[in-house]
mmCIF file of C-alpha atoms in Angstrom:
data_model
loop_
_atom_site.group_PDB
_atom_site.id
_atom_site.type_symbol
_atom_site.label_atom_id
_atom_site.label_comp_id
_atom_site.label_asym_id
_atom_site.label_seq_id
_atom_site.Cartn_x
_atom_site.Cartn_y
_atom_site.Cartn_z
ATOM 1 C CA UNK A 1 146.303 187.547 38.901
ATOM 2 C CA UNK A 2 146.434 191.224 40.962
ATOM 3 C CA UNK A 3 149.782 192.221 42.656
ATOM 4 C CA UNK A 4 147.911 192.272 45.853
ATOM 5 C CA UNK A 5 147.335 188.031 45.610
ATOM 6 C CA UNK A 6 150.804 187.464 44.379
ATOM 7 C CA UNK A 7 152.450 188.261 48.187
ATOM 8 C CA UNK A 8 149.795 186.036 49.524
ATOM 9 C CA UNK A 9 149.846 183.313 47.555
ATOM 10 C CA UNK A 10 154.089 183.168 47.828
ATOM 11 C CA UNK A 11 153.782 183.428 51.822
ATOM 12 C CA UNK A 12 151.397 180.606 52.160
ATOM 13 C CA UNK A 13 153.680 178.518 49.469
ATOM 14 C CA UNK A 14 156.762 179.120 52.078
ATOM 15 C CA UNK A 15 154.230 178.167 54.848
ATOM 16 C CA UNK A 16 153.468 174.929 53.558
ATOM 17 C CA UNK A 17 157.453 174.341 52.378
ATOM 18 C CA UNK A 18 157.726 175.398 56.268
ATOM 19 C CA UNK A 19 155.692 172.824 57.885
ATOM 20 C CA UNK A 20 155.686 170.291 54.785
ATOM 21 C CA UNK A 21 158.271 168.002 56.601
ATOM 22 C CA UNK A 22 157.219 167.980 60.518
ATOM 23 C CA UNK A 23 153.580 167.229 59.045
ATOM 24 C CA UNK A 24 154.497 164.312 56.650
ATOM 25 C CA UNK A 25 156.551 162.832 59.481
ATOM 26 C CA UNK A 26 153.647 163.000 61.790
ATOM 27 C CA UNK A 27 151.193 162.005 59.264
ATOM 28 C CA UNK A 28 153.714 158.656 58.269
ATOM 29 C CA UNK A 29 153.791 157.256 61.973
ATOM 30 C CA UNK A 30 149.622 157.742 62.714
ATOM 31 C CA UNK A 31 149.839 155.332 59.502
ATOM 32 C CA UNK A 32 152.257 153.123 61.093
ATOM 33 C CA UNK A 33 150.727 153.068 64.379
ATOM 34 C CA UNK A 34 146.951 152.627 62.732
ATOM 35 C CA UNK A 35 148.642 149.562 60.515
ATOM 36 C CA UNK A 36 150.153 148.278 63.814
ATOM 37 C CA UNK A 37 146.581 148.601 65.513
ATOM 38 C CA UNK A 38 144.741 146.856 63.402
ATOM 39 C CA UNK A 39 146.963 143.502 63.143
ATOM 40 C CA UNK A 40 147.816 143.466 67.104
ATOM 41 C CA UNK A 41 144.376 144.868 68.650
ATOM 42 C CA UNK A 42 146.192 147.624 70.986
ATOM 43 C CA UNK A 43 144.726 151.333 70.955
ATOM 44 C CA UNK A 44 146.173 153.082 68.091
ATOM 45 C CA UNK A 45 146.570 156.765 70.335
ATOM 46 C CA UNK A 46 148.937 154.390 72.500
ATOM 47 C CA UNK A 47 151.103 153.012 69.229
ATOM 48 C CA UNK A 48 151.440 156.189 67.567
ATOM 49 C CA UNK A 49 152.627 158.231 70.990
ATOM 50 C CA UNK A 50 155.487 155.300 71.401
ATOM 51 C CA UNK A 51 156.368 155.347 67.725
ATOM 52 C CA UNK A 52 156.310 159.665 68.468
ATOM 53 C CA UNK A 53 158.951 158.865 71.622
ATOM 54 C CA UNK A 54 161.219 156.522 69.113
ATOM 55 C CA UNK A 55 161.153 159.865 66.979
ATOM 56 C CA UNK A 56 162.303 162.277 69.483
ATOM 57 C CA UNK A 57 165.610 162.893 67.876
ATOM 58 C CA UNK A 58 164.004 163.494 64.740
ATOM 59 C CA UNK A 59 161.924 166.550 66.099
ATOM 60 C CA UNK A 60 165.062 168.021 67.154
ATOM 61 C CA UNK A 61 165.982 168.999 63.531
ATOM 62 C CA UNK A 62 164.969 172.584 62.645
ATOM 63 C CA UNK A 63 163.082 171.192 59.581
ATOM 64 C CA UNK A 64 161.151 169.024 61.138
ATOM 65 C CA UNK A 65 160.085 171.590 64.362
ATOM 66 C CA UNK A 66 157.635 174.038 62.532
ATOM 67 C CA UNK A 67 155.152 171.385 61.361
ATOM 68 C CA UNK A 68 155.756 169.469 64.468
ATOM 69 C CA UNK A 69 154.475 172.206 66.601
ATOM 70 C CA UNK A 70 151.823 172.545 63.962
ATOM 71 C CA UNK A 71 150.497 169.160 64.433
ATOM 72 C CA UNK A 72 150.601 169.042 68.349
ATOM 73 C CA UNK A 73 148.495 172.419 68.419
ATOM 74 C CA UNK A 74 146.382 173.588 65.739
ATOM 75 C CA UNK A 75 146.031 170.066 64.213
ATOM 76 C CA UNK A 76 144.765 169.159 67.810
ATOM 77 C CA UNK A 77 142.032 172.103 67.660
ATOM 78 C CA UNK A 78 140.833 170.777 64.045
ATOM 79 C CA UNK A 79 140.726 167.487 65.537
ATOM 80 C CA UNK A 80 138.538 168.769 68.733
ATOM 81 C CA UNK A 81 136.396 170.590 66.287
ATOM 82 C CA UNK A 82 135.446 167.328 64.448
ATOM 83 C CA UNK A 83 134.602 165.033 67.476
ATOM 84 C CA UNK A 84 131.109 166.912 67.299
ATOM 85 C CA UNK A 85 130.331 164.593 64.578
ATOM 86 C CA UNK A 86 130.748 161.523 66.772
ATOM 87 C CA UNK A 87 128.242 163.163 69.608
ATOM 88 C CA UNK A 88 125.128 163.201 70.436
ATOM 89 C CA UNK A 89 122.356 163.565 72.531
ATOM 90 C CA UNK A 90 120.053 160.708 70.965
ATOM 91 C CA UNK A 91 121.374 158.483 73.505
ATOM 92 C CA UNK A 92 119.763 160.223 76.547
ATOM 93 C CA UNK A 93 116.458 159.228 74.718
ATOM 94 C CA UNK A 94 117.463 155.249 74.525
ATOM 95 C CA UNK A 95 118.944 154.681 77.784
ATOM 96 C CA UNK A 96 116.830 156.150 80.156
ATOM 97 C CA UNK A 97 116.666 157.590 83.511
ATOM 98 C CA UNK A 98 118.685 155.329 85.737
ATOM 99 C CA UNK A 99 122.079 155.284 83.587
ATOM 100 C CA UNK A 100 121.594 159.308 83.080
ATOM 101 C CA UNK A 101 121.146 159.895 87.250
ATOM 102 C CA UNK A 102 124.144 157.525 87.913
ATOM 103 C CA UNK A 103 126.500 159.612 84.921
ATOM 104 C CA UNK A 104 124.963 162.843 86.060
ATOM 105 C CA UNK A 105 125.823 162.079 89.548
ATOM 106 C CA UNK A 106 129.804 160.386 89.194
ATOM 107 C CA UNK A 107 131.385 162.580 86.204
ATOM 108 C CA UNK A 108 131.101 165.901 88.541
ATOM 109 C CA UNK A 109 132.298 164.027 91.578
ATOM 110 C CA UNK A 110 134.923 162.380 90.110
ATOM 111 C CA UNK A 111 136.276 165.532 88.207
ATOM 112 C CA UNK A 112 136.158 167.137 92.227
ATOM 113 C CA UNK A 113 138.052 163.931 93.167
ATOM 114 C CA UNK A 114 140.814 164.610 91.069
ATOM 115 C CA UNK A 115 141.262 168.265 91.694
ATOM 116 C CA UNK A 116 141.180 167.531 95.431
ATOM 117 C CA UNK A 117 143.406 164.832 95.116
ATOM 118 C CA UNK A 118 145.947 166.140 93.182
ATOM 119 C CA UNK A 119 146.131 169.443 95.054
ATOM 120 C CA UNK A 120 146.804 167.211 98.083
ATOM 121 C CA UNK A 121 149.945 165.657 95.920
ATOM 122 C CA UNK A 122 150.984 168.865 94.823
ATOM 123 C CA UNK A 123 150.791 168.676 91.431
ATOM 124 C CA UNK A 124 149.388 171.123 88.703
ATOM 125 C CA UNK A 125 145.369 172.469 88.615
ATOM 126 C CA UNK A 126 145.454 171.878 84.725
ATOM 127 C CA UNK A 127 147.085 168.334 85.410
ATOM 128 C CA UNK A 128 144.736 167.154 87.614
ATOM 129 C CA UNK A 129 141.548 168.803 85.903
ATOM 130 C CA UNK A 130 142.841 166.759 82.570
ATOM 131 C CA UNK A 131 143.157 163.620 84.701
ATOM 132 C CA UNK A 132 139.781 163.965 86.297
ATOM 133 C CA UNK A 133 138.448 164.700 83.186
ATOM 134 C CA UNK A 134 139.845 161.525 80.739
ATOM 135 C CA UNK A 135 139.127 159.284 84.222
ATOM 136 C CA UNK A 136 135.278 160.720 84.166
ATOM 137 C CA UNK A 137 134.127 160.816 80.669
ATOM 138 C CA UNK A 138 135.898 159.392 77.455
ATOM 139 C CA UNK A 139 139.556 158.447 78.477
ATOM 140 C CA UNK A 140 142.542 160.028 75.780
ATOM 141 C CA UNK A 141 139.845 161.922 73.652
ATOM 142 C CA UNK A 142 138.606 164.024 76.704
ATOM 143 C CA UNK A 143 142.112 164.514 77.761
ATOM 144 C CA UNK A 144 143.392 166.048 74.634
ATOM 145 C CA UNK A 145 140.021 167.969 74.112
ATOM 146 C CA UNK A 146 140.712 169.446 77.358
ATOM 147 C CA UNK A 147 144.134 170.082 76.262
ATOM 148 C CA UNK A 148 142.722 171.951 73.317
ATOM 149 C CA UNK A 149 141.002 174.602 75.284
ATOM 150 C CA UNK A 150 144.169 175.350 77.821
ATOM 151 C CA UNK A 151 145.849 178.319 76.892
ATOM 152 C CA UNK A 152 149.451 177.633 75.230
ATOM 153 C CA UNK A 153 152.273 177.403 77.772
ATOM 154 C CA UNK A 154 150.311 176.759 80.600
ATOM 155 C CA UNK A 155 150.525 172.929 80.634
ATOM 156 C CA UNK A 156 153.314 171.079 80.190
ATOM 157 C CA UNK A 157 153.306 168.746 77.476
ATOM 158 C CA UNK A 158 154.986 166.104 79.546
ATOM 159 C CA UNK A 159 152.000 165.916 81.868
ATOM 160 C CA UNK A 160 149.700 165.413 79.561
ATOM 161 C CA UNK A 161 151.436 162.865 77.828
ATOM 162 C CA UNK A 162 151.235 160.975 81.525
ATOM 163 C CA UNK A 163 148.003 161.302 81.755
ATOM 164 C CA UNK A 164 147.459 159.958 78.330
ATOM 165 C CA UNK A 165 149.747 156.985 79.255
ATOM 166 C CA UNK A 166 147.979 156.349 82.431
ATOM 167 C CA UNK A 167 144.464 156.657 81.553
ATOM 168 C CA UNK A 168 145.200 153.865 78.185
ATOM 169 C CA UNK A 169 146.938 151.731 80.887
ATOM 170 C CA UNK A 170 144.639 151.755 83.364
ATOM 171 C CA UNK A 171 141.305 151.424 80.887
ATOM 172 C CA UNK A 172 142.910 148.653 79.377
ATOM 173 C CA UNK A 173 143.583 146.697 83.298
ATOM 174 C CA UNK A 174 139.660 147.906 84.296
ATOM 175 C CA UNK A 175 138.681 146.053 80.847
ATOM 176 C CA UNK A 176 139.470 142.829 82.336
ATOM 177 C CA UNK A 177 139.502 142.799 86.119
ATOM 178 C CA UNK A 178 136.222 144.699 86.571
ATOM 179 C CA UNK A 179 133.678 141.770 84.495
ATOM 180 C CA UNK A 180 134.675 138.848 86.497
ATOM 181 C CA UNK A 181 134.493 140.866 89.648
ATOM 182 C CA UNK A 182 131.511 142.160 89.322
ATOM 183 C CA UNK A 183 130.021 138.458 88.037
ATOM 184 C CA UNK A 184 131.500 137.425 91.538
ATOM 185 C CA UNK A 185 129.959 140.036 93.276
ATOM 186 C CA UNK A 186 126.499 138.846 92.057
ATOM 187 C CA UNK A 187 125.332 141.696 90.209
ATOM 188 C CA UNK A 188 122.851 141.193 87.418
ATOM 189 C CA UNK A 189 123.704 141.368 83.649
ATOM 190 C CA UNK A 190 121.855 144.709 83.632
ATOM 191 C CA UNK A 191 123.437 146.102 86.809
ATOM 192 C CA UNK A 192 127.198 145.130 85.359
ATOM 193 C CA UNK A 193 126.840 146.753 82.298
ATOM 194 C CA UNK A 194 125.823 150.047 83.658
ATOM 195 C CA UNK A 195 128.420 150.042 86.331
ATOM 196 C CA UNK A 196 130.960 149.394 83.257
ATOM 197 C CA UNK A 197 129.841 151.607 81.276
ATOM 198 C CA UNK A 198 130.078 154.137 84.296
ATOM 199 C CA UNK A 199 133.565 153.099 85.344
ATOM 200 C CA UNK A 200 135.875 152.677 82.221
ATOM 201 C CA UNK A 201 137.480 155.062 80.329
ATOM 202 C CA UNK A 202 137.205 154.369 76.564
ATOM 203 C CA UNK A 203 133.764 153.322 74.806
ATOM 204 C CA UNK A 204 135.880 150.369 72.990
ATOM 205 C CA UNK A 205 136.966 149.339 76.413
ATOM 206 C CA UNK A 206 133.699 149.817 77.811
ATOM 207 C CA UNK A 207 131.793 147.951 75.766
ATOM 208 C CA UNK A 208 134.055 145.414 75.229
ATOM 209 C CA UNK A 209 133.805 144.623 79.190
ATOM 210 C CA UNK A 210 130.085 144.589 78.602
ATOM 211 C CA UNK A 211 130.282 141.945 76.242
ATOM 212 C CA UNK A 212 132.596 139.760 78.468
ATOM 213 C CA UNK A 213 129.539 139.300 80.669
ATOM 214 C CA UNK A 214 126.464 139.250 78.240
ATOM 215 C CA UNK A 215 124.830 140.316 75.157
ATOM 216 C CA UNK A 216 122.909 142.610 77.507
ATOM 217 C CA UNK A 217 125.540 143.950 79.574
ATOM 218 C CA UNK A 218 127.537 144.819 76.834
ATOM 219 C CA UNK A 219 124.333 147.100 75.323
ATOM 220 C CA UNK A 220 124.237 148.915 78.486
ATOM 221 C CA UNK A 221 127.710 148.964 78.852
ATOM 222 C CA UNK A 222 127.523 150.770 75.227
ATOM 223 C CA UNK A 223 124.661 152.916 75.633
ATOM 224 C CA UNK A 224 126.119 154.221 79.273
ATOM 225 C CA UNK A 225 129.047 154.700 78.259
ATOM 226 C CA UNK A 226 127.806 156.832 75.216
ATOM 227 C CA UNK A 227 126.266 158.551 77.509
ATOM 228 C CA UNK A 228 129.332 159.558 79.160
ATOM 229 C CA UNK A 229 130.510 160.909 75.712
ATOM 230 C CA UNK A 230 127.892 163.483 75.400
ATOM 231 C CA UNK A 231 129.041 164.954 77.925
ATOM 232 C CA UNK A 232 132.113 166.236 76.679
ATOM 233 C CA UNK A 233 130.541 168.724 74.713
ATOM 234 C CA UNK A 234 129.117 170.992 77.321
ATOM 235 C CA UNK A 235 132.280 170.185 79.140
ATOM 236 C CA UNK A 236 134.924 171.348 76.988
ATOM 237 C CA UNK A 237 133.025 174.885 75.769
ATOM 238 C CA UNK A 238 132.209 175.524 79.641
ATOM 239 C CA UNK A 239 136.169 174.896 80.553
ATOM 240 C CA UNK A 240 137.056 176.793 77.108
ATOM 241 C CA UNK A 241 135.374 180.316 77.969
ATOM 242 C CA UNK A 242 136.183 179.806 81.866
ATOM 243 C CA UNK A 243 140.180 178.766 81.101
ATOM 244 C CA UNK A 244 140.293 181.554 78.337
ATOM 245 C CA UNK A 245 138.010 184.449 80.307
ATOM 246 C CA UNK A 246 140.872 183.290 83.131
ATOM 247 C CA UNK A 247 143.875 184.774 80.527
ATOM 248 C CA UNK A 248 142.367 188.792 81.773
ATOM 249 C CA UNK A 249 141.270 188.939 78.003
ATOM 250 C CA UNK A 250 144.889 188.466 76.312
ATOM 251 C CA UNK A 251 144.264 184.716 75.353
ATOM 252 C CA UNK A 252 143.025 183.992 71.874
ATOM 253 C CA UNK A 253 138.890 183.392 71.708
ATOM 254 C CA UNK A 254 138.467 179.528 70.882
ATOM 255 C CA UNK A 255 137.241 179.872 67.693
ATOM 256 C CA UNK A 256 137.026 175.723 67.020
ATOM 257 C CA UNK A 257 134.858 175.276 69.593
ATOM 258 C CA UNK A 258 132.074 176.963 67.871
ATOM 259 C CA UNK A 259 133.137 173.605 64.918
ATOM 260 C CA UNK A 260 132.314 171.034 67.707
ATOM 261 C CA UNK A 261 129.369 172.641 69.224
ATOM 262 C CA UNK A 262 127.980 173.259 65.241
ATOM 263 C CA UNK A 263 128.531 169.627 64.510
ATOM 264 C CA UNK A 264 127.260 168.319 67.794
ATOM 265 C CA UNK A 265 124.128 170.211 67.285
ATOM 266 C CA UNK A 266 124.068 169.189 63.813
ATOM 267 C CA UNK A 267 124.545 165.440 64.646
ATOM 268 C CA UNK A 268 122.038 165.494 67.443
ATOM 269 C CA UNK A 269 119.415 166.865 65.437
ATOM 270 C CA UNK A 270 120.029 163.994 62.385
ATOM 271 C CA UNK A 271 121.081 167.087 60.117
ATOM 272 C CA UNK A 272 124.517 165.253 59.431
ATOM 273 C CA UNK A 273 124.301 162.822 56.162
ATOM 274 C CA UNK A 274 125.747 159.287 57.072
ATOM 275 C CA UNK A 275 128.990 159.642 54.746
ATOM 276 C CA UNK A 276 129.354 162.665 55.597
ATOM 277 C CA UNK A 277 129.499 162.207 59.499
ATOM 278 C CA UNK A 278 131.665 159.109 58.768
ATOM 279 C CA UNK A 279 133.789 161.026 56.609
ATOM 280 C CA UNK A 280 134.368 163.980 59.584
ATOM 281 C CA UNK A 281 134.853 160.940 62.074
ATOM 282 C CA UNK A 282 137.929 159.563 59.833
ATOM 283 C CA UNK A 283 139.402 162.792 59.783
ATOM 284 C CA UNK A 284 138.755 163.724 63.252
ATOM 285 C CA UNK A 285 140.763 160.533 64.315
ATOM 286 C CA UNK A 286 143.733 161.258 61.460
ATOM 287 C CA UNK A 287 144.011 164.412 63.247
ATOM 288 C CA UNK A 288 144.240 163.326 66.392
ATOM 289 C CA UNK A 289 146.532 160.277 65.469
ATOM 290 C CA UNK A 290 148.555 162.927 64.200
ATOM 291 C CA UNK A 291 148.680 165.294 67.084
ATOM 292 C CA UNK A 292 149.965 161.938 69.587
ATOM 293 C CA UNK A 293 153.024 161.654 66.894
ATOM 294 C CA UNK A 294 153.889 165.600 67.583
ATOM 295 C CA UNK A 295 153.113 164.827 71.346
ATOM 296 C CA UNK A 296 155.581 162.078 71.685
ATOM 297 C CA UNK A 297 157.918 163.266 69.335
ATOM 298 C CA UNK A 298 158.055 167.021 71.611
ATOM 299 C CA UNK A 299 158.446 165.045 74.523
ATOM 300 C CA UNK A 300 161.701 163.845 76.491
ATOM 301 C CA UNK A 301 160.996 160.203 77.498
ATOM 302 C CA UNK A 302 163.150 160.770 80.914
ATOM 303 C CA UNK A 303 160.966 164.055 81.194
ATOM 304 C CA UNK A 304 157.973 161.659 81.749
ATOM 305 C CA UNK A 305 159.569 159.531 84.156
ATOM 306 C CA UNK A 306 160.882 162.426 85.924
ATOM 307 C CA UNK A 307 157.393 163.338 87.045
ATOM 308 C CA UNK A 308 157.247 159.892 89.766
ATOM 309 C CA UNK A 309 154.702 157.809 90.836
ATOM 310 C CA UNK A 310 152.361 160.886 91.693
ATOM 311 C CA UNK A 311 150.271 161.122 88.356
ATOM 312 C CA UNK A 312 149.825 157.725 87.871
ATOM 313 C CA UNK A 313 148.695 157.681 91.602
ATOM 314 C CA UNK A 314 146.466 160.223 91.053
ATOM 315 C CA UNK A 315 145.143 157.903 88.184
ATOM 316 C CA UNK A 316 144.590 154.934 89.941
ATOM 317 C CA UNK A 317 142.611 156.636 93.180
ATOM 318 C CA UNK A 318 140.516 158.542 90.682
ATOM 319 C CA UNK A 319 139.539 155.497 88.479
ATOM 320 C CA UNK A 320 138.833 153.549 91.855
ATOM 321 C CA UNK A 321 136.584 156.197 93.047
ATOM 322 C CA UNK A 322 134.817 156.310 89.912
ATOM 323 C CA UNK A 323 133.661 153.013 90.051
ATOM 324 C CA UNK A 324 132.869 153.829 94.502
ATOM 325 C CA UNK A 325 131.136 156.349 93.121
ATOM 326 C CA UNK A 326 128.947 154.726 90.815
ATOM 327 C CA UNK A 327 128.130 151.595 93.045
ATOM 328 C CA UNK A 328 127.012 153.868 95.458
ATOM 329 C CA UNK A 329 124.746 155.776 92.771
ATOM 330 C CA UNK A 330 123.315 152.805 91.428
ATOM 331 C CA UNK A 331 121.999 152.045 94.766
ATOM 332 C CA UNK A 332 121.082 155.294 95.304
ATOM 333 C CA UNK A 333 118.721 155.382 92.565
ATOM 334 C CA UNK A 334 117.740 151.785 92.289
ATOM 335 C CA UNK A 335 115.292 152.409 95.614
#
């Protein structure tokens, strides 16, 4: 072994004796709250931020704090990286045009929504672009993607954490309010499952709406909502260069956005073996169960609570226009 390798070698040994015990710690409660998950049925994101809050004090200790901050940042951007594997573009060949012109025409306005709303409530541009964001596309995985791409310091962690809260909350509530109402209303199996799929925030929530109605409505309801998805992609490397171009040159170039576009194209084109997309799935999800133990864990629990009824407000309005915004598309394009 050279001299030269010996330094290197010894510094990334201290690293990882560094960050060892904030990482295991995370890494221990995404197992808890995936365990917990799987025998009650409640989002695991949702289980392992509350299990992150019980751990609060824990994160305090200055063992625990270097692989802490690991996890809620550069774990995040690994994470980010690998949801390219679960996206594609295949689904703008199976669910044709009217489902693409109703997405097309309520994730920008929605997104719009938000900004204009929340500027009216005076709270944070980056706040409001994450809510209007999670609310439009893909729910907690387009909020922390966003996240990803915002240059450190600039959002508070507390506010994304309520928008995390919110958007699982209210996804959940649209879940089961939204297929009896819509049955009520008189829509058609077919016309219920794309305004689901338009309208709710997580694909699990979306199609399991779908379902509630029909066999049918729940494949629309999928295959919409999937649509939704691929959206993210374009999204999150168009707000990457704009949010990092916006740092006058100083902020660091997003170098794990080139990973998600790579595997998106990759997965689009069929280029990605089956175990090995599942495989990059798995461990895009282990790194983002991780990241919501760090998030809860950095974040004060009356810090949250200190921030009102004004995000969750925000929320609410934007998830209710989503679903204006979509009835009135589907019209629109039904003629």
């Amino acid at each position: 072994m050279s001299e030269r390798a010996q330094p290197r070698e010894q510094a990334l040994w201290m690293a990882a004796r560094r960050l060892y015990p904030g990482i295991a710690l995370c890494v221990v409660l995404a197992l808890a709250g995936s365990f917990l998950a799987e025998h009650y049925g409640t989002p695991a994101l949702l289980l392992v931020l509350l299990l992150g809050f019980g751990f609060a004090s824990q994160a305090s200790d200055e063992r625990v704090q270097p692989g802490v901050a690991f996890c809620s940042r550069q774990v995040l951007r690994i994470g980010v990286a690998l949801l390219g594997a679960r996206i594609g573009v295949e689904q703008l060949v199976a669910v044709g045009s009217l489902p693409l012109l109703v997405v097309l025409s309520t994730v920008p306005l929605t997104i719009a929504a938000a900004l204009g709303l929340g500027r009216w409530l005076g709270l944070p541009t980056l706040q409001c672009l994450v809510a209007g964001v999670a609310v439009a596309i893909c729910g907690v995985s387009a909020a922390i993607a966003v996240a990803a791409v915002i240059p450190a310091g600039r959002l508070e962690e507390r506010r994304l954490l309520a928008v995390v809260v919110g958007v699982t909350a209210l996804g959940t509530l649209s879940m089961l309010v939204y297929p009896p109402l819509l049955s009520a209303l008189g829509y058609t199996d077919v016309q219920a499952g794309l305004l689901l799929g338009a309208a709710i925030h997580d694909v699990a929530q979306a199609a399991g709406a779908g379902y509630l109605v029909s066999d049918t409505a729940g494949d629309i309801a999928t295959l919409t909502k999937l649509l939704r998805v691929a959206l993210l992609a374009p999204l999150v490397i168009l707000l990457g260069f704009v949010l990092q171009r916006g740092e006058g040159g100083k902020a660091e170039f997003p170098w794990f956005l080139l990973g998600f576009l790579a595997l998106f194209c990759l997965n689009s084109l069929g280029w990605l073996p089956v175990m090995l997309k599942e495989i990059l799935v798995l461990a895009s999800t282990a790194c983002l169960l991780a990241t919501m133990a760090a998030l809860g864990m950095r974040t004060s629990l009356g810090a949250l609570l200190a921030q009102g009824w004004k995000p969750m407000f925000l929320l609410l309005v934007t998830s209710l226009l989503l679903m204006a915004f979509a009835t009135g598309s589907l019209a629109l394009f039904s003629r």
